[in-house]
Backbone as a printed PyTorch tensor [residue, N CA C, xyz], in Angstrom:
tensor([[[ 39.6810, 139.9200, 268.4690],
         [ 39.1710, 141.0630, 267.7710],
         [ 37.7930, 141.3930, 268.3210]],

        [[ 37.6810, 142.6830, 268.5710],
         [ 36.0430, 143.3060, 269.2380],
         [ 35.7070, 144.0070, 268.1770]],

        [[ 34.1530, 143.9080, 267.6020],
         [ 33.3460, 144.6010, 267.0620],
         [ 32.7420, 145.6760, 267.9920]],

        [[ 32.1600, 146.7310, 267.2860],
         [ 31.6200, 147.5220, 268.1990],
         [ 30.4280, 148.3570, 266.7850]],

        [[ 29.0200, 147.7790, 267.0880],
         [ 28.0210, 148.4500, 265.5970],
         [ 26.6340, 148.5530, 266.5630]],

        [[ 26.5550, 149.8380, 266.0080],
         [ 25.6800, 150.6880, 265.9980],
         [ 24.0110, 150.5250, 265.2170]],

        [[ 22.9410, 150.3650, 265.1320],
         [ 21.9780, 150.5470, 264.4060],
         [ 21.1910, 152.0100, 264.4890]],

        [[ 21.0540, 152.6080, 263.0550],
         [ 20.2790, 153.8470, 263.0220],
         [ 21.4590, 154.5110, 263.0060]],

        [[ 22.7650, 154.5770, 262.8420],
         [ 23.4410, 155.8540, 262.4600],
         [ 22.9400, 156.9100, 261.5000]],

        [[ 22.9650, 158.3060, 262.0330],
         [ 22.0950, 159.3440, 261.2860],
         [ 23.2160, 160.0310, 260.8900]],

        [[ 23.5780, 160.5550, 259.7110],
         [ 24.4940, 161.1780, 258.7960],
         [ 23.6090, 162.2800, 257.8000]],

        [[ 23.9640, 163.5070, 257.9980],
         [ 23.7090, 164.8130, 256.9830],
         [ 24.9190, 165.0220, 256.3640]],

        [[ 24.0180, 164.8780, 254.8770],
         [ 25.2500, 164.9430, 253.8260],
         [ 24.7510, 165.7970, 252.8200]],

        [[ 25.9670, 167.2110, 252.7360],
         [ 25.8720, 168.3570, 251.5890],
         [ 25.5940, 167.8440, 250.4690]],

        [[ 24.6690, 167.7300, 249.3330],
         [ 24.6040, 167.6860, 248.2240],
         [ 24.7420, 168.6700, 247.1780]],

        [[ 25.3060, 168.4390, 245.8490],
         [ 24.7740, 169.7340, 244.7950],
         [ 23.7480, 168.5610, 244.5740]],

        [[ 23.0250, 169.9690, 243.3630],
         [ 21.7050, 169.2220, 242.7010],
         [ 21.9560, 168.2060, 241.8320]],

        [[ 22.8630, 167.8430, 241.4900],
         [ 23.0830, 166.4500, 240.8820],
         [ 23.1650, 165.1180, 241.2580]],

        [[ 23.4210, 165.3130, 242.5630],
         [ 24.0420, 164.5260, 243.8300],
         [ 22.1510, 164.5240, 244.3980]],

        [[ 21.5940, 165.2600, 244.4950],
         [ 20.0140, 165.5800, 245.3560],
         [ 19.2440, 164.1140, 244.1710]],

        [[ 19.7810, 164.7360, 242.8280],
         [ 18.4380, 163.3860, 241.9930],
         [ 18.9910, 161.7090, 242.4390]],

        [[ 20.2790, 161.4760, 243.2140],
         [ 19.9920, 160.3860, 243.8660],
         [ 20.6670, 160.4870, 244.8620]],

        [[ 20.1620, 160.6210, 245.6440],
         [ 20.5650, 160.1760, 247.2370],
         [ 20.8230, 159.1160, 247.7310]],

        [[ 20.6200, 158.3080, 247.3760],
         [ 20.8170, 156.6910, 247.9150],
         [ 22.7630, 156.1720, 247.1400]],

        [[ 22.4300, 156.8710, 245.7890],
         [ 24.3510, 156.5200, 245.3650],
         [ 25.1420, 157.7300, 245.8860]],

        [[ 24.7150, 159.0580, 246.0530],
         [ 25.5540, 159.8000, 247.4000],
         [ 25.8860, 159.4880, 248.7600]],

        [[ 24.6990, 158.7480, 249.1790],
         [ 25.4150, 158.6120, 250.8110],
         [ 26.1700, 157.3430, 250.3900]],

        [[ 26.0640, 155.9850, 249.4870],
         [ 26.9260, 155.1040, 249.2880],
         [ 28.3950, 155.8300, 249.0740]],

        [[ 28.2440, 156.1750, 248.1940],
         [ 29.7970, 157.1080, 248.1030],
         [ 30.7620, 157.4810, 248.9380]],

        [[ 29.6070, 158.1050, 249.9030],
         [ 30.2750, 158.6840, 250.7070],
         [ 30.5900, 157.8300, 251.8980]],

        [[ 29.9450, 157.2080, 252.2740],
         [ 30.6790, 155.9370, 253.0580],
         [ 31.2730, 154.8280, 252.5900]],

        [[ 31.5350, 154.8570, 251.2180],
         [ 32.7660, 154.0440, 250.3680],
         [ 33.9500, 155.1330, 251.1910]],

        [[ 34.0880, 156.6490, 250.7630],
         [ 34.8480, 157.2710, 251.1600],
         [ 35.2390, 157.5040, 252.5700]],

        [[ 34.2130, 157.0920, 253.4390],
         [ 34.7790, 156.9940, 254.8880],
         [ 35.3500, 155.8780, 255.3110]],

        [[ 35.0260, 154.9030, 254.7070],
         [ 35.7140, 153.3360, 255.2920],
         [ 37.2320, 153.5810, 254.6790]],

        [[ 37.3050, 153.8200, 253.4520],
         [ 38.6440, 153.9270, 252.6880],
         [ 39.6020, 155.2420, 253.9330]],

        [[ 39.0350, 156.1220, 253.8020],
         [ 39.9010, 156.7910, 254.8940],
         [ 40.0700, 156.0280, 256.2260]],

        [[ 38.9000, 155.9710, 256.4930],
         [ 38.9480, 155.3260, 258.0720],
         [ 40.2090, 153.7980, 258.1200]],

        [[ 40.1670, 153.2760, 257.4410],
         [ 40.8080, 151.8790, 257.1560],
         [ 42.2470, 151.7070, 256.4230]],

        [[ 41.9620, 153.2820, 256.0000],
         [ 43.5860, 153.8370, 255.8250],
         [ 44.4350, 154.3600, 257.0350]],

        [[ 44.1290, 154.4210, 257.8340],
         [ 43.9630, 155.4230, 259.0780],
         [ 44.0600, 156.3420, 258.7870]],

        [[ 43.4470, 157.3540, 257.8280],
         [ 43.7890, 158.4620, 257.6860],
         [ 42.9710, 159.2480, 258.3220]],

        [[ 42.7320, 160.2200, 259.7220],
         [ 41.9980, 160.9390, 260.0390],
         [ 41.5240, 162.6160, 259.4180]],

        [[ 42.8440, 162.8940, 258.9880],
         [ 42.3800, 164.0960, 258.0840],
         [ 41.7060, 164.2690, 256.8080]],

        [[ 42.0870, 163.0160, 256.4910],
         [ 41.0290, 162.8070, 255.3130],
         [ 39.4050, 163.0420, 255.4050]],

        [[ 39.2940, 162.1380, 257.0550],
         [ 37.8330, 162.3690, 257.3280],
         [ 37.3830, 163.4950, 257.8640]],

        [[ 38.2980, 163.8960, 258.1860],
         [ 37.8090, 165.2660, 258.5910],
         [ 37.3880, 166.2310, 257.1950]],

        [[ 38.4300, 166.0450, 256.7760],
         [ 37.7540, 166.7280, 255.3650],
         [ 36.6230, 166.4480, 254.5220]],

        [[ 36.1270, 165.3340, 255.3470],
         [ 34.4340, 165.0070, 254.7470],
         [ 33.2650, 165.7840, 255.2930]],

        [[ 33.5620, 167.0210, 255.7040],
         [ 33.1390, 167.5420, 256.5730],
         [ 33.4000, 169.4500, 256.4040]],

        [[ 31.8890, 169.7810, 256.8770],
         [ 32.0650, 171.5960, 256.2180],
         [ 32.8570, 172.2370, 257.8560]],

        [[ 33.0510, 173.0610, 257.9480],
         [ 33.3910, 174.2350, 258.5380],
         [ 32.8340, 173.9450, 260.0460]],

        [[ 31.3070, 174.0540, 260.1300],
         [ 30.4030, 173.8270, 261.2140],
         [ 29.5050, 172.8700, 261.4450]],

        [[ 30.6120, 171.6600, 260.9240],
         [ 29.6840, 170.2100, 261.2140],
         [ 29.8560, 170.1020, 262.4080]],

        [[ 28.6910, 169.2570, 263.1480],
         [ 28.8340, 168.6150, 264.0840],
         [ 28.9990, 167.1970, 264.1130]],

        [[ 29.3950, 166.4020, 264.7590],
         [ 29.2410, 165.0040, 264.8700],
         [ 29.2240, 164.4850, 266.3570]],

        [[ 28.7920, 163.3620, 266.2630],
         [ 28.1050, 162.9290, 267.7550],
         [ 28.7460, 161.5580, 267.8990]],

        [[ 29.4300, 161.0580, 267.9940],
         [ 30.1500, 159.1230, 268.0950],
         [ 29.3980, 158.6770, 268.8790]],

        [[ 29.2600, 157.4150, 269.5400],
         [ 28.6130, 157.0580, 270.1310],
         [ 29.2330, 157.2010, 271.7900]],

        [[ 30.2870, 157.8980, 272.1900],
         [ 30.5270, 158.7250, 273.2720],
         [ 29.5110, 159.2310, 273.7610]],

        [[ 28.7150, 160.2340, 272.6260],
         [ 28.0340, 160.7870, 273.4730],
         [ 28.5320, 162.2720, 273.2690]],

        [[ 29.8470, 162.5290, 272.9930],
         [ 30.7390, 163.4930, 273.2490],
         [ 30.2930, 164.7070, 271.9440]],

        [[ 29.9140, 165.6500, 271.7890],
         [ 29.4790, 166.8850, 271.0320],
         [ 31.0060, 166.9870, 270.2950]],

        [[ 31.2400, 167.0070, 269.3270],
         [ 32.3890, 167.2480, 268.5710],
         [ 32.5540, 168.6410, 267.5920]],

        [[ 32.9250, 169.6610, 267.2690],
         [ 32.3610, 170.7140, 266.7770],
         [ 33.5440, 170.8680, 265.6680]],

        [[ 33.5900, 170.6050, 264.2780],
         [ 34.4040, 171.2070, 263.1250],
         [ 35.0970, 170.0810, 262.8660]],

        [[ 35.9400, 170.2980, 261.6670],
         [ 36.8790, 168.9480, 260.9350],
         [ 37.9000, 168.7620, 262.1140]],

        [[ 38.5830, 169.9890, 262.2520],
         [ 39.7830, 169.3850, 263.6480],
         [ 39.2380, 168.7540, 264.4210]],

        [[ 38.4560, 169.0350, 265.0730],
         [ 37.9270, 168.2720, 266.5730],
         [ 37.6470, 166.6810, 266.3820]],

        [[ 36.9170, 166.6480, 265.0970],
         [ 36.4780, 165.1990, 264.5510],
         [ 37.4220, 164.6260, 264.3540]],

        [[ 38.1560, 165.7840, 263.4590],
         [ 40.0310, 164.1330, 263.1130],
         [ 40.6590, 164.2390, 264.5040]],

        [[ 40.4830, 164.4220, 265.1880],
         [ 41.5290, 165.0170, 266.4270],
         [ 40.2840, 163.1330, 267.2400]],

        [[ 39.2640, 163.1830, 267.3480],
         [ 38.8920, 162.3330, 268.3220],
         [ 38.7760, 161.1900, 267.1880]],

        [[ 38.4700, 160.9970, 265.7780],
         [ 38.7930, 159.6510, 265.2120],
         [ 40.0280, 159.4330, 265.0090]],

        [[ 41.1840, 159.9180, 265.3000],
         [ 42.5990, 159.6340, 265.6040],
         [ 42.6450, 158.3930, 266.5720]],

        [[ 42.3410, 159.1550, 268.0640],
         [ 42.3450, 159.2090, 269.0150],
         [ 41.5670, 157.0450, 269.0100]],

        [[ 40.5210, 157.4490, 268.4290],
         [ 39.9260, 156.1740, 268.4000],
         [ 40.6390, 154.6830, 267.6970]],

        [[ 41.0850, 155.7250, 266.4420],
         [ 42.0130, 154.3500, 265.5030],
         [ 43.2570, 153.9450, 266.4900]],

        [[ 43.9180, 154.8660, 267.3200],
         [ 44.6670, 155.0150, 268.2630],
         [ 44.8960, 153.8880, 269.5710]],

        [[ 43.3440, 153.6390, 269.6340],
         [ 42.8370, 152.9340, 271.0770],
         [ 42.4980, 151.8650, 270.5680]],

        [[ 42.7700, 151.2220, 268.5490],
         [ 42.6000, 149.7850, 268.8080],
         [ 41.4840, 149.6290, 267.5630]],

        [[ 40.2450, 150.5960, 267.6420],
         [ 39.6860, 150.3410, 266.6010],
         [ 40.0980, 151.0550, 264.7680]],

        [[ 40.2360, 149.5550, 264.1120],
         [ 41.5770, 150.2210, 263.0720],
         [ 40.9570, 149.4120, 261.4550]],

        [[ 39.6610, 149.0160, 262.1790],
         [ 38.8910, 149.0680, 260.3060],
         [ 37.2360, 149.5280, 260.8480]],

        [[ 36.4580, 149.8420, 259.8190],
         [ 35.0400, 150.1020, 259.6650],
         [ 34.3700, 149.7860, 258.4740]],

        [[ 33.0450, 149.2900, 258.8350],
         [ 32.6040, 148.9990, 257.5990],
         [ 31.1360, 149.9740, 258.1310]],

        [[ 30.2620, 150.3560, 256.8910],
         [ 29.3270, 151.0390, 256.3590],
         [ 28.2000, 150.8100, 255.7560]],

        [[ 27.1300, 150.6680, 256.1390],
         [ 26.1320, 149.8570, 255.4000],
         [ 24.9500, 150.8080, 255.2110]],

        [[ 24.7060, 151.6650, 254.2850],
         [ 24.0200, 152.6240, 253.9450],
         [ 22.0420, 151.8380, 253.7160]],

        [[ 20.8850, 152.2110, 254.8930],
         [ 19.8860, 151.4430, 254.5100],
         [ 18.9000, 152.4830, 254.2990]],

        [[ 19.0730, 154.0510, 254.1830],
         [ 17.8800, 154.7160, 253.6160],
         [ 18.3620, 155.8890, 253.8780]],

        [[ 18.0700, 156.6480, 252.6720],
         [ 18.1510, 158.5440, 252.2730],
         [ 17.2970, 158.5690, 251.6410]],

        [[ 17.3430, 159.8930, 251.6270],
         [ 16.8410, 160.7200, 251.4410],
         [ 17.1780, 161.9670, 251.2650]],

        [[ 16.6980, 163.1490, 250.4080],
         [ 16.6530, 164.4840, 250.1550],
         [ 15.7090, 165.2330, 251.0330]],

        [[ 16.4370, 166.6690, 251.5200],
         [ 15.5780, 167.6910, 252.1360],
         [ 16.1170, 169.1020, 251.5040]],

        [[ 15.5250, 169.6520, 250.6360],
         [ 16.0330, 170.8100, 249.9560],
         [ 17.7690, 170.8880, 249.2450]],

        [[ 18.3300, 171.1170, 249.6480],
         [ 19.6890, 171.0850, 249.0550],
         [ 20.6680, 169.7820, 249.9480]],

        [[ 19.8150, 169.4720, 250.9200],
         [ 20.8990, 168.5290, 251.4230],
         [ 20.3880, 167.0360, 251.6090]],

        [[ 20.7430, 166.0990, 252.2330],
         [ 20.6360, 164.7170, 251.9380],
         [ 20.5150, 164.2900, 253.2820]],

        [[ 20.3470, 162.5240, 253.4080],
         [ 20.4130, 162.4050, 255.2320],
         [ 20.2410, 160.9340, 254.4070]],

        [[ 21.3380, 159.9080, 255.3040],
         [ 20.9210, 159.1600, 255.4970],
         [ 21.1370, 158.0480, 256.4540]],

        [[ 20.9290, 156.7510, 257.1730],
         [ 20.6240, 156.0830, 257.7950],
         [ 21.3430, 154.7970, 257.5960]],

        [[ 22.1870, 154.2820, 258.4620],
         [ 22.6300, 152.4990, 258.0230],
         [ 23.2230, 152.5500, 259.4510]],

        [[ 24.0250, 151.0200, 259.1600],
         [ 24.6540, 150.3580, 259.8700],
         [ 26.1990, 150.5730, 260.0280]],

        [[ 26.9490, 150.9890, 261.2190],
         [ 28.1240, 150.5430, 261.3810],
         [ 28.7130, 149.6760, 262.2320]],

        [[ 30.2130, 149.3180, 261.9290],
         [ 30.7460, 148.3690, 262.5250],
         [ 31.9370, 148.7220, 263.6670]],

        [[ 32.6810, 149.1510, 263.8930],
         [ 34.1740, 149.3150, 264.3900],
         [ 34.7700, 147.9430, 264.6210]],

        [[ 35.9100, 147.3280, 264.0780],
         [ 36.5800, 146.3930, 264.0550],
         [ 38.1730, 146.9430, 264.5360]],

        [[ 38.5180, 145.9000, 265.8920],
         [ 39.6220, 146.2970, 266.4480],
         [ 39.9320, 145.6900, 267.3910]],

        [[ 41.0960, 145.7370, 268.4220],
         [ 41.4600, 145.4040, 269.4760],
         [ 41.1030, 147.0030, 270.6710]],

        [[ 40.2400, 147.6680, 270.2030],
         [ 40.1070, 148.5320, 271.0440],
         [ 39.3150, 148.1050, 272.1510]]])
């Protein structure tokens, strides 16, 4: 089994204002909700964590543009071997209506 983790993953995350008075149990959430998809293999799920004109960046390198493109290349990845993730949320924060925050990931796999 190969690990493959990252330090400083940067994540922007939509908040309402209810979600803004804590930021630190929103981005947990929400990477409760990405491991559970991700570890489901479900890629459309994760894509649907995601607005219209997100971007995302993997550690490719590779510019990814909208929910298709993203489930289309974390497919692609669960695909090649890596087939759990874990999430370790270590600091947010709020910036006007939206959120950001910062942790650790893992990729666990034969990829």
């Amino acid at each position: 089994m190969k690990t493959y983790a990252s330090v400083a993953a940067l994540t922007a995350i939509l908040l309402t204002s209810a979600q803004a008075q804590d930021a630190s149990s929103a981005a947990t959430d929400l990477g409760k909700k990405w491991v559970a998809a991700y570890d489901a293999g479900d890629a459309s799920a994760l894509g649907a964590l995601f607005t219209p004109d997100a971007v995302f960046i993997p550690a490719s390198g590779v510019v990814l543009k909208g929910p298709d493109a993203i489930a289309k290349a974390l497919a692609g990845r669960m695909k090649a071997g890596w087939t759990k993730e874990t999430v370790n949320v270590t600091a947010s924060g709020v910036a006007g209506n939206a959120g950001w925050a910062v942790g650790d990931y893992a990729l666990i796999g034969s990829g």
